[in-house]
């Protein structure tokens, strides 16, 4: 406890970096997963390869991916970009299937009605299919958020400072306090992100809880 | 007018959904496509607004080949109603109805005003406007579906089994209101159903389709019932065709006898005197509307609603022979009750008088041999 009070500033800095490294890839991954999921849903033949390939991405060990990134991107080993790109890939891996399945769960009647009313495919995607897929996509997003928070900490092994650094630091010094603080901070962050996604979903789906539109 | 000229739809796997359909859906009328599963009725409907593209043949609206039109533009000019309304669950009722007007670039206030007006027109309270579809009953959702299709006042409406997901009582009500609405609006409507009773009730003309998407018969409902083209059509129409055909024959000259009645609250003595020896006596309410029959000899206290025999149906004077006959057959006194447009008692009619009228009138029903079958 005293250790934490002595290092509040440092822990806070690590916490904020951790947020940045976990959330930016979440957003990028989400944006990339939308078209991929749409294609997988729209063209039945494309579904198996897209879902298999994105699924396989997730099986690449994170440490290996972090180490590979500088070689592929030409970035420095300590660059944040490596982490952001790698985690974006993981997010795409988790969300593509979710997006495809969420779109598939939109009632066919509703899509037919939209088409019959002269709503073109692009407009239909953004105004009808995507909003109705939000509950399913949100569930996937929550998994991806927690997963990102956890995987970011591995980057401490490469010397990229965030909450994971507390683990390497504590381990190197055989000192428990930073490790405990790091675990608590990671849990806290995961819970905060989860609550944030739940809240955003609630706001985006007024029809599911009988709230009247303004 | 919508015209089909030798229209076919063959799917890549070789299935023929529609096999050379040629017919016309006249302007301002309801044309019903009816037939068993696999007869291509929904496919035919969806080819009109190019949700499905025909393999060959031409569908034209007022002489213009739909194949040459932009599908999105075409669809915005055609109202479309499907089962359960197909409402957008994430949009409020009024937003649902405003969809097409907004797509057409209407001013938002004008679109909203029109939507509110239409909600009332289809019998919905505007207090529902800000609810979501899942907060409405099935019947209400269906009404919203109709209002939404009417929103931009399209000359053409396509309706794909719009009333099949609601219970029979609500369905009957929706059908009646739909006919009333159509009377005011005079849209060109193509209506798909698998329910022959619905087809006969709603259609100005009915197209019976066979499996494989060919036309078995195109006729007005009374012609269809009176003269089915072949066994398939006859089977599909089902039993009681002669009786059902009476729904299309009116009886202007029906022999109506005056009927003595008492009001609710009459004493047993008054009732006995009014009955003048007959077993059954008709009871009316304060407005003169028939409410049921009583047996005066069994009365021990003033007539109240609890004593009434309510088995008898009531027919409107000048209505169909079917309703008059049913009123006579269902009445415990065997005297069918006729009312005026305001629901007040006019008199009664006996079954034999209705039958006389049927035999005197034009031959509307030509009941062939009675088939004992179970048409699905």
Coordinates of C-alpha atoms in Angstrom, one line a residue:
Chain A
X1 CA 0.0 0.0 0.0
X2 CA 2.8 2.4 0.9
X3 CA 4.5 1.5 -2.4
X4 CA 1.3 2.4 -4.3
X5 CA 1.0 5.7 -2.4
X6 CA 4.6 6.5 -3.2
X7 CA 4.1 5.7 -6.9
X8 CA 0.6 7.0 -7.7
X9 CA 1.8 9.3 -10.4
X10 CA 3.8 6.6 -12.1
X11 CA 1.0 4.1 -11.9
X12 CA -1.5 6.6 -13.3
X13 CA 0.8 7.3 -16.3
X14 CA 1.1 3.6 -17.0
X15 CA -2.7 3.3 -16.6
X16 CA -3.3 6.0 -19.2
X17 CA -0.9 4.4 -21.6
X18 CA -2.5 1.1 -21.1
X19 CA -5.9 2.5 -21.9
X20 CA -4.5 4.1 -25.1
X21 CA -2.8 0.9 -26.2
X22 CA -6.0 -1.2 -25.6
X23 CA -8.7 1.1 -26.8
X24 CA -7.2 2.5 -30.1
X25 CA -6.8 -1.0 -31.5
X26 CA -10.4 -1.8 -30.4
X27 CA -11.7 1.0 -32.5
X28 CA -9.5 0.3 -35.5
X29 CA -10.4 -3.4 -35.3
X30 CA -14.1 -2.7 -35.0
X31 CA -13.9 -0.4 -38.1
X32 CA -12.1 -3.1 -40.1
X33 CA -14.3 -5.9 -38.9
X34 CA -17.5 -4.2 -40.2
X35 CA -16.8 -4.5 -43.9
X36 CA -15.2 -8.0 -43.4
X37 CA -18.2 -9.2 -41.5
X38 CA -20.5 -7.7 -44.0
X39 CA -18.8 -9.5 -46.9
X40 CA -18.9 -12.7 -44.9
X41 CA -22.6 -12.3 -44.3
X42 CA -23.4 -11.1 -47.8
X43 CA -21.6 -13.8 -49.8
X44 CA -22.1 -17.3 -48.3
X45 CA -19.0 -18.6 -50.2
X46 CA -16.8 -16.0 -48.5
X47 CA -18.0 -16.8 -45.0
X48 CA -15.8 -19.9 -44.3
X49 CA -12.5 -18.5 -45.6
X50 CA -13.0 -15.1 -43.9
X51 CA -14.0 -16.6 -40.6
X52 CA -11.2 -19.3 -40.7
X53 CA -8.4 -16.8 -41.5
X54 CA -9.5 -14.2 -39.0
X55 CA -9.9 -17.0 -36.4
X56 CA -6.4 -18.2 -37.0
X57 CA -5.0 -14.8 -36.5
X58 CA -6.0 -15.0 -32.9
X59 CA -4.0 -18.2 -32.4
X60 CA -0.7 -16.4 -33.2
X61 CA 1.0 -15.9 -29.8
X62 CA 1.0 -12.2 -28.9
X63 CA 4.7 -12.1 -28.0
X64 CA 5.6 -13.5 -31.4
X65 CA 3.3 -11.0 -33.2
X66 CA 4.8 -8.1 -31.2
X67 CA 8.3 -9.2 -32.2
X68 CA 7.4 -9.7 -35.8
X69 CA 5.7 -6.3 -36.2
X70 CA 8.9 -4.2 -36.4
X71 CA 10.1 -6.5 -39.2
X72 CA 6.9 -6.2 -41.2
X73 CA 6.2 -2.5 -40.5
X74 CA 9.7 -1.3 -40.4
X75 CA 9.1 0.4 -37.1
X76 CA 11.4 0.6 -34.1
X77 CA 11.1 -2.2 -31.6
X78 CA 9.9 0.2 -29.0
X79 CA 7.2 1.8 -31.1
X80 CA 3.6 1.9 -29.9
X81 CA 2.6 1.2 -33.5
X82 CA 3.7 -2.4 -33.2
X83 CA 1.3 -3.0 -30.3
X84 CA -1.6 -1.1 -31.9
X85 CA -1.3 -2.9 -35.2
X86 CA -1.0 -6.3 -33.5
X87 CA -3.9 -5.7 -31.2
X88 CA -6.0 -4.4 -34.0
X89 CA -5.5 -7.7 -35.8
X90 CA -6.7 -9.6 -32.7
X91 CA -9.7 -7.4 -32.5
X92 CA -10.5 -8.0 -36.1
X93 CA -10.1 -11.7 -35.4
X94 CA -12.6 -11.6 -32.6
X95 CA -15.1 -9.2 -34.2
X96 CA -15.4 -10.3 -37.8
X97 CA -17.4 -13.4 -36.9
X98 CA -19.5 -11.4 -34.4
X99 CA -20.3 -8.8 -37.0
X100 CA -21.3 -11.5 -39.6
X101 CA -23.4 -13.3 -37.0
X102 CA -25.0 -10.1 -35.8
X103 CA -26.0 -9.1 -39.3
X104 CA -27.3 -12.6 -39.9
X105 CA -29.5 -12.2 -36.8
X106 CA -31.3 -9.2 -38.3
X107 CA -34.8 -10.5 -39.2
X108 CA -35.1 -11.3 -42.9
X109 CA -38.6 -9.6 -42.9
X110 CA -37.1 -6.4 -41.8
X111 CA -34.3 -6.4 -44.5
X112 CA -36.9 -7.4 -47.1
X113 CA -39.2 -4.6 -46.1
X114 CA -36.3 -2.1 -46.2
X115 CA -35.3 -3.2 -49.7
X116 CA -38.9 -3.1 -50.9
X117 CA -39.2 0.5 -49.7
X118 CA -36.3 1.5 -51.9
X119 CA -33.6 1.7 -49.3
X120 CA -30.3 1.0 -51.2
X121 CA -27.8 -1.5 -49.9
X122 CA -25.3 1.0 -48.3
X123 CA -28.0 3.0 -46.6
X124 CA -29.7 -0.1 -45.5
X125 CA -26.5 -1.4 -43.9
X126 CA -26.0 1.7 -41.9
X127 CA -29.6 2.6 -41.0
X128 CA -31.2 -0.8 -40.6
X129 CA -28.9 -3.8 -40.4
X130 CA -26.0 -2.3 -38.3
X131 CA -28.2 -0.7 -35.6
X132 CA -30.1 -4.0 -35.2
X133 CA -26.9 -6.0 -35.0
X134 CA -25.6 -3.7 -32.1
X135 CA -26.6 -6.1 -29.3
X136 CA -24.6 -9.0 -30.8
X137 CA -21.7 -6.9 -31.9
X138 CA -21.6 -5.3 -28.4
X139 CA -21.2 -8.7 -26.8
X140 CA -18.2 -9.4 -29.0
X141 CA -16.8 -6.0 -28.3
X142 CA -16.8 -6.7 -24.6
X143 CA -14.8 -9.8 -25.1
X144 CA -12.3 -8.0 -27.4
X145 CA -11.9 -5.1 -24.9
X146 CA -11.0 -7.4 -22.0
X147 CA -8.8 -9.5 -24.2
X148 CA -6.9 -6.3 -25.3
X149 CA -6.4 -5.1 -21.8
X150 CA -4.9 -8.4 -20.9
X151 CA -2.7 -8.8 -24.0
X152 CA -1.3 -5.3 -23.8
X153 CA 0.6 -6.2 -20.7
X154 CA 2.7 -8.7 -22.6
X155 CA 4.3 -5.8 -24.4
X156 CA 6.2 -5.0 -21.2
X157 CA 8.6 -7.8 -22.1
X158 CA 9.6 -5.7 -25.1
X159 CA 10.1 -2.7 -22.8
X160 CA 7.0 -0.8 -23.8
X161 CA 5.8 0.9 -20.6
X162 CA 2.2 0.3 -19.4
X163 CA 0.6 -1.6 -16.5
X164 CA 2.4 -4.7 -17.6
X165 CA 5.6 -3.0 -16.7
X166 CA 4.6 -3.4 -13.0
X167 CA 4.7 -7.2 -13.4
X168 CA 8.1 -7.3 -15.0
X169 CA 9.4 -4.7 -12.5
X170 CA 8.0 -6.7 -9.5
X171 CA 9.3 -9.9 -10.9
X172 CA 12.8 -8.6 -11.5
X173 CA 13.0 -7.2 -8.0
X174 CA 11.2 -10.2 -6.4
X175 CA 8.8 -7.6 -5.0
X176 CA 5.1 -8.3 -4.7
X177 CA 3.5 -4.8 -4.3
X178 CA 3.8 -3.6 -7.9
X179 CA 2.5 -6.9 -9.2
X180 CA -0.6 -6.7 -7.0
X181 CA -1.2 -3.0 -7.9
X182 CA -0.8 -3.9 -11.6
X183 CA -3.3 -6.7 -11.4
X184 CA -5.9 -4.5 -9.6
X185 CA -5.3 -1.7 -12.1
X186 CA -5.8 -4.1 -15.1
X187 CA -9.0 -5.5 -13.5
X188 CA -10.3 -2.0 -12.9
X189 CA -9.6 -1.0 -16.4
X190 CA -11.3 -4.1 -17.8
X191 CA -14.4 -3.4 -15.7
X192 CA -14.4 0.3 -16.7
X193 CA -14.2 -0.6 -20.4
X194 CA -16.9 -3.2 -20.0
X195 CA -19.3 -0.8 -18.2
X196 CA -18.6 1.8 -20.9
X197 CA -19.5 -0.6 -23.7
X198 CA -22.7 -1.6 -21.8
X199 CA -23.7 2.0 -21.3
X200 CA -23.0 2.9 -25.0
X201 CA -25.0 -0.2 -26.1
X202 CA -27.9 0.9 -23.8
X203 CA -27.9 4.3 -25.4
X204 CA -27.8 2.8 -28.9
X205 CA -30.6 0.4 -28.4
X206 CA -33.5 2.4 -27.0
X207 CA -36.1 0.1 -28.5
X208 CA -34.9 -2.8 -26.3
X209 CA -35.8 -1.1 -23.1
X210 CA -39.0 0.7 -24.0
X211 CA -37.4 4.1 -23.7
X212 CA -39.3 6.7 -25.8
X213 CA -37.4 8.6 -28.4
X214 CA -36.9 12.2 -27.8
Chain B
X1 CA -52.5 -1.3 -64.6
X2 CA -49.9 -3.9 -63.9
X3 CA -49.4 -6.4 -66.7
X4 CA -47.5 -9.7 -66.7
X5 CA -46.6 -11.0 -70.2
X6 CA -45.3 -14.5 -70.3
X7 CA -43.3 -14.0 -67.1
X8 CA -41.1 -16.9 -65.9
X9 CA -38.7 -17.3 -63.0
X10 CA -36.4 -20.3 -63.1
X11 CA -33.8 -20.6 -60.4
X12 CA -30.2 -21.7 -61.1
X13 CA -31.0 -25.1 -59.6
X14 CA -33.6 -25.6 -62.3
X15 CA -36.7 -25.0 -60.1
X16 CA -39.4 -23.2 -62.0
X17 CA -41.1 -20.9 -59.5
X18 CA -43.2 -19.0 -62.1
X19 CA -43.9 -20.7 -65.4
X20 CA -45.2 -18.3 -68.0
X21 CA -47.6 -16.0 -66.2
X22 CA -49.8 -13.6 -68.3
X23 CA -52.4 -11.5 -66.6
X24 CA -53.4 -8.0 -65.8
X25 CA -54.0 -6.3 -62.4
X26 CA -56.4 -3.5 -63.3
X27 CA -55.9 0.0 -62.0
X28 CA -57.8 0.8 -58.8
X29 CA -58.7 -2.8 -58.1
X30 CA -57.5 -5.6 -55.8
X31 CA -56.0 -8.5 -57.6
X32 CA -55.4 -11.5 -55.3
X33 CA -52.8 -14.2 -56.1
X34 CA -53.8 -17.3 -54.2
X35 CA -52.5 -20.9 -54.3
X36 CA -50.8 -23.6 -52.4
X37 CA -47.1 -23.4 -51.3
X38 CA -44.8 -23.4 -54.3
X39 CA -47.3 -21.8 -56.7
X40 CA -45.0 -18.8 -57.1
X41 CA -47.4 -16.3 -55.7
X42 CA -44.9 -14.4 -53.6
X43 CA -42.2 -14.7 -56.3
X44 CA -44.7 -13.2 -58.8
X45 CA -45.4 -10.3 -56.4
X46 CA -41.8 -9.6 -55.8
X47 CA -41.0 -9.5 -59.5
X48 CA -43.3 -6.5 -59.7
X49 CA -41.0 -4.3 -57.7
X50 CA -37.9 -6.2 -58.9
X51 CA -37.0 -7.7 -55.5
X52 CA -36.7 -10.7 -57.7
X53 CA -35.8 -10.4 -61.4
X54 CA -37.8 -12.4 -63.9
X55 CA -35.9 -14.9 -66.0
X56 CA -38.0 -14.0 -69.0
X57 CA -41.1 -12.1 -69.9
X58 CA -42.2 -8.5 -69.2
X59 CA -43.9 -6.9 -66.3
X60 CA -45.2 -3.4 -67.1
X61 CA -46.8 -0.7 -65.1
X62 CA -49.1 1.4 -67.1
X63 CA -47.3 0.2 -70.2
X64 CA -43.8 0.9 -69.0
X65 CA -41.5 -2.1 -68.7
X66 CA -40.3 -2.2 -65.1
X67 CA -37.1 -3.8 -66.3
X68 CA -36.1 -0.5 -67.7
X69 CA -36.6 1.4 -64.5
X70 CA -34.2 2.0 -61.7
X71 CA -35.1 -0.6 -59.0
X72 CA -34.8 1.8 -56.1
X73 CA -36.9 4.5 -57.7
X74 CA -39.5 1.9 -58.8
X75 CA -39.7 0.6 -55.2
X76 CA -40.2 4.0 -53.7
X77 CA -43.3 4.4 -55.8
X78 CA -44.8 1.2 -54.7
X79 CA -46.2 0.5 -51.2
X80 CA -45.2 -2.8 -49.7
X81 CA -46.7 -4.6 -46.8
X82 CA -45.6 -8.0 -45.5
X83 CA -46.5 -10.4 -42.8
X84 CA -46.1 -8.9 -39.3
X85 CA -45.6 -5.6 -41.0
X86 CA -41.9 -6.0 -41.3
X87 CA -41.5 -2.9 -39.2
X88 CA -38.1 -1.6 -38.2
X89 CA -37.8 -2.6 -34.6
X90 CA -35.3 0.2 -33.8
X91 CA -37.5 3.0 -35.1
X92 CA -40.6 4.4 -33.4
X93 CA -44.0 3.9 -35.0
X94 CA -44.1 7.4 -36.5
X95 CA -40.5 7.0 -37.7
X96 CA -41.4 3.8 -39.4
X97 CA -44.3 5.5 -41.2
X98 CA -42.1 8.4 -42.2
X99 CA -39.5 6.2 -43.9
X100 CA -40.4 6.5 -47.6
X101 CA -41.4 10.2 -47.5
X102 CA -38.0 11.0 -46.0
X103 CA -36.3 8.9 -48.7
X104 CA -38.2 10.9 -51.2
X105 CA -36.8 14.1 -49.7
X106 CA -39.9 15.4 -48.0
X107 CA -39.6 18.1 -45.4
X108 CA -39.5 16.4 -42.0
X109 CA -42.5 18.2 -40.6
X110 CA -44.6 17.4 -43.5
X111 CA -43.6 13.8 -43.4
X112 CA -44.4 13.7 -39.7
X113 CA -47.8 15.3 -40.1
X114 CA -48.7 12.9 -42.9
X115 CA -47.6 10.0 -40.8
X116 CA -49.7 11.1 -37.9
X117 CA -52.7 11.5 -40.2
X118 CA -52.2 8.0 -41.6
X119 CA -51.9 6.4 -38.2
X120 CA -55.4 7.7 -37.4
X121 CA -56.6 6.7 -40.8
X122 CA -55.7 3.0 -40.2
X123 CA -57.4 3.2 -36.8
X124 CA -54.4 3.8 -34.5
X125 CA -54.2 6.4 -31.7
X126 CA -51.5 8.9 -32.4
X127 CA -50.5 8.4 -28.7
X128 CA -48.7 5.3 -30.0
X129 CA -46.6 7.3 -32.4
X130 CA -43.5 7.4 -30.1
X131 CA -43.6 3.7 -29.1
X132 CA -41.5 1.0 -30.6
X133 CA -43.0 -1.8 -32.6
X134 CA -42.5 -4.4 -29.9
X135 CA -44.7 -2.4 -27.6
X136 CA -47.7 -2.9 -30.0
X137 CA -49.9 -5.9 -30.5
X138 CA -49.7 -7.9 -33.7
X139 CA -52.8 -6.3 -35.1
X140 CA -51.5 -2.8 -34.3
X141 CA -48.2 -3.6 -35.9
X142 CA -50.0 -4.7 -39.0
X143 CA -51.9 -1.5 -39.2
X144 CA -48.6 0.4 -38.9
X145 CA -47.3 -1.7 -41.8
X146 CA -50.3 -0.5 -43.9
X147 CA -49.8 3.1 -42.9
X148 CA -46.2 2.9 -43.7
X149 CA -46.9 1.5 -47.2
X150 CA -49.4 4.3 -47.8
X151 CA -47.2 7.1 -46.5
X152 CA -46.1 8.6 -49.8
X153 CA -49.5 7.9 -51.4
X154 CA -48.2 5.4 -54.0
X155 CA -50.7 4.4 -56.7
X156 CA -49.7 0.8 -56.3
X157 CA -49.6 -1.4 -53.2
X158 CA -48.1 -4.9 -53.0
X159 CA -49.3 -7.0 -50.0
X160 CA -47.6 -10.3 -49.1
X161 CA -49.8 -12.2 -46.7
X162 CA -50.2 -9.1 -44.6
X163 CA -52.9 -10.5 -42.3
X164 CA -51.8 -14.1 -41.8
X165 CA -49.9 -13.6 -38.6
X166 CA -52.8 -12.3 -36.5
X167 CA -55.6 -14.2 -34.8
X168 CA -58.9 -14.8 -36.8
X169 CA -60.9 -12.1 -35.0
X170 CA -58.3 -9.4 -35.6
X171 CA -57.8 -10.6 -39.1
X172 CA -61.4 -10.3 -39.9
X173 CA -61.4 -6.8 -38.5
X174 CA -58.3 -5.8 -40.4
X175 CA -59.8 -7.2 -43.6
X176 CA -62.9 -5.1 -43.2
X177 CA -61.0 -2.0 -42.5
X178 CA -58.7 -2.7 -45.4
X179 CA -61.7 -2.9 -47.7
X180 CA -63.1 0.4 -46.3
X181 CA -59.8 2.1 -46.8
X182 CA -59.5 0.8 -50.3
X183 CA -62.9 2.1 -51.0
X184 CA -61.7 5.6 -50.2
X185 CA -58.2 5.3 -51.8
X186 CA -58.8 3.2 -54.9
X187 CA -55.2 1.9 -55.1
X188 CA -54.0 -0.7 -57.6
X189 CA -53.3 -3.6 -55.2
X190 CA -51.8 -7.0 -55.7
X191 CA -52.4 -9.1 -52.7
X192 CA -50.9 -12.5 -52.0
X193 CA -52.5 -15.1 -49.7
X194 CA -52.7 -18.8 -49.2
X195 CA -56.1 -18.4 -47.7
X196 CA -58.9 -18.8 -50.3
X197 CA -61.5 -17.3 -48.0
X198 CA -59.4 -14.2 -47.7
X199 CA -58.9 -14.1 -51.5
X200 CA -62.6 -14.4 -52.1
X201 CA -63.4 -11.8 -49.5
X202 CA -60.9 -9.1 -50.6
X203 CA -60.4 -9.7 -54.3
X204 CA -62.0 -7.8 -57.1
X205 CA -60.4 -10.5 -59.1
X206 CA -58.7 -13.6 -57.9
X207 CA -55.8 -15.4 -59.7
X208 CA -55.6 -19.0 -58.6
X209 CA -52.0 -20.3 -59.2
X210 CA -50.8 -23.9 -59.5
X211 CA -47.6 -25.3 -58.2
X212 CA -45.0 -24.4 -60.8
X213 CA -46.4 -20.9 -61.1
X214 CA -49.0 -21.2 -63.8
X215 CA -52.4 -19.5 -63.8
X216 CA -55.2 -22.0 -63.1
X217 CA -58.0 -19.4 -63.2
X218 CA -58.5 -15.7 -63.2
X219 CA -62.0 -14.6 -62.2
X220 CA -64.1 -12.5 -60.0
X221 CA -64.8 -14.2 -56.7
X222 CA -68.4 -15.1 -57.5
X223 CA -67.5 -16.5 -60.9
X224 CA -64.7 -18.5 -59.3
X225 CA -67.1 -20.0 -56.7
X226 CA -69.8 -20.6 -59.3
X227 CA -67.7 -22.0 -62.0
X228 CA -64.3 -23.3 -61.1
X229 CA -62.3 -24.0 -64.2
X230 CA -61.1 -27.5 -63.3
X231 CA -60.6 -30.0 -60.4
X232 CA -57.6 -28.2 -59.0
X233 CA -59.4 -24.9 -58.7
X234 CA -62.5 -26.6 -57.3
X235 CA -60.5 -28.5 -54.8
X236 CA -58.6 -25.4 -53.7
X237 CA -61.8 -23.5 -53.2
X238 CA -62.9 -26.2 -50.9
X239 CA -66.4 -27.1 -49.7
X240 CA -69.6 -25.0 -49.3
X241 CA -68.9 -23.2 -52.5
X242 CA -72.6 -22.8 -53.2
X243 CA -73.2 -21.4 -49.8
X244 CA -70.1 -19.1 -49.9
X245 CA -71.2 -17.9 -53.3
X246 CA -74.3 -16.4 -51.7
X247 CA -72.0 -13.9 -50.1
X248 CA -71.9 -12.1 -53.5
X249 CA -75.7 -12.2 -54.1
X250 CA -77.8 -9.4 -52.6
X251 CA -81.5 -9.7 -51.9
X252 CA -83.2 -6.4 -52.5
X253 CA -86.7 -8.1 -52.7
X254 CA -86.4 -10.3 -49.7
X255 CA -89.8 -10.9 -48.0
X256 CA -89.3 -9.3 -44.6
X257 CA -91.9 -9.8 -41.9
X258 CA -92.4 -7.4 -39.1
X259 CA -91.2 -8.8 -35.8
X260 CA -92.7 -7.9 -32.4
X261 CA -90.1 -7.2 -29.9
X262 CA -89.7 -6.1 -26.3
X263 CA -87.1 -3.9 -24.7
X264 CA -84.7 -5.1 -22.0
X265 CA -86.4 -4.8 -18.6
X266 CA -89.9 -6.0 -19.9
X267 CA -91.8 -8.0 -17.3
X268 CA -92.8 -11.6 -17.9
X269 CA -96.4 -10.5 -18.4
X270 CA -95.4 -8.0 -21.0
X271 CA -93.2 -10.6 -22.7
X272 CA -96.0 -13.2 -22.8
X273 CA -98.4 -10.8 -24.2
X274 CA -96.0 -9.6 -26.9
X275 CA -95.1 -13.1 -27.9
X276 CA -98.8 -13.9 -28.6
X277 CA -98.3 -17.6 -28.3
X278 CA -95.0 -17.9 -30.0
X279 CA -92.1 -19.8 -28.3
X280 CA -89.4 -17.2 -28.9
X281 CA -89.5 -13.4 -28.5
X282 CA -86.9 -10.9 -29.8
X283 CA -85.4 -8.5 -27.3
X284 CA -84.0 -5.1 -28.3
X285 CA -82.0 -2.5 -26.4
X286 CA -83.0 1.1 -25.9
X287 CA -81.7 2.1 -29.4
X288 CA -83.8 -0.6 -31.0
X289 CA -80.9 -2.9 -31.8
X290 CA -81.6 -6.6 -31.4
X291 CA -79.7 -8.2 -28.5
X292 CA -81.1 -11.7 -28.3
X293 CA -84.1 -14.0 -28.0
X294 CA -86.0 -15.1 -24.8
X295 CA -88.6 -17.8 -24.1
X296 CA -91.4 -15.8 -22.5
X297 CA -93.0 -18.9 -20.9
X298 CA -89.8 -19.6 -18.9
X299 CA -89.4 -16.0 -17.7
X300 CA -89.9 -15.4 -14.0
X301 CA -88.4 -11.9 -13.7
X302 CA -87.9 -8.9 -16.0
X303 CA -85.9 -9.5 -19.2
X304 CA -82.2 -8.9 -18.6
X305 CA -79.1 -9.6 -20.7
X306 CA -78.3 -12.7 -18.7
X307 CA -81.4 -14.5 -19.9
X308 CA -80.8 -14.0 -23.6
X309 CA -80.2 -16.7 -26.2
X310 CA -77.4 -15.2 -28.3
X311 CA -76.9 -17.9 -30.9
X312 CA -78.6 -16.0 -33.8
X313 CA -76.5 -13.9 -36.2
X314 CA -77.8 -10.6 -37.5
X315 CA -78.0 -9.7 -41.2
X316 CA -78.0 -6.2 -42.7
X317 CA -81.1 -5.3 -44.8
X318 CA -79.9 -5.2 -48.4
X319 CA -76.9 -7.3 -47.5
X320 CA -75.9 -10.7 -48.9
X321 CA -78.2 -13.7 -49.2
X322 CA -75.5 -15.6 -47.3
X323 CA -75.9 -13.4 -44.3
X324 CA -79.7 -13.5 -44.4
X325 CA -79.7 -17.3 -44.7
X326 CA -77.3 -17.6 -41.9
X327 CA -79.4 -15.3 -39.7
X328 CA -82.4 -17.5 -40.3
X329 CA -80.6 -20.8 -39.8
X330 CA -78.8 -19.7 -36.6
X331 CA -81.9 -18.1 -35.0
X332 CA -83.5 -20.3 -32.3
X333 CA -86.9 -19.1 -33.5
X334 CA -85.8 -19.9 -37.2
X335 CA -86.6 -16.3 -37.9
X336 CA -83.5 -14.4 -39.2
X337 CA -83.0 -10.9 -37.7
X338 CA -82.5 -8.1 -40.2
X339 CA -81.2 -4.7 -39.2
X340 CA -80.7 -1.3 -40.9
X341 CA -77.4 0.4 -41.4
X342 CA -77.6 1.8 -37.9
X343 CA -78.1 -1.6 -36.4
X344 CA -81.8 -1.1 -35.6
X345 CA -84.3 -4.0 -36.0
X346 CA -86.1 -4.0 -39.4
X347 CA -87.9 -7.4 -39.2
X348 CA -87.2 -11.1 -39.7
X349 CA -86.9 -13.4 -42.6
X350 CA -87.4 -17.1 -42.9
X351 CA -85.0 -19.5 -44.5
X352 CA -87.6 -20.6 -47.1
X353 CA -88.0 -17.0 -48.2
X354 CA -84.3 -16.7 -48.7
X355 CA -84.2 -20.0 -50.6
X356 CA -87.1 -18.7 -52.8
X357 CA -85.1 -15.6 -53.5
X358 CA -82.0 -17.7 -54.3
X359 CA -83.9 -19.8 -56.9
X360 CA -85.5 -16.7 -58.4
X361 CA -82.3 -14.8 -58.8
X362 CA -79.5 -15.3 -61.4
X363 CA -77.8 -18.6 -61.1
X364 CA -74.8 -17.5 -59.0
X365 CA -73.9 -20.9 -57.7
X366 CA -73.4 -24.0 -59.8
X367 CA -72.4 -26.5 -57.2
X368 CA -70.9 -29.4 -59.0
X369 CA -70.8 -32.8 -57.3
X370 CA -69.9 -32.5 -53.6
X371 CA -66.3 -33.6 -53.2
X372 CA -65.3 -35.1 -49.9
X373 CA -61.8 -34.0 -49.5
X374 CA -59.5 -32.2 -47.1
X375 CA -57.9 -29.4 -48.9
X376 CA -55.0 -28.2 -46.9

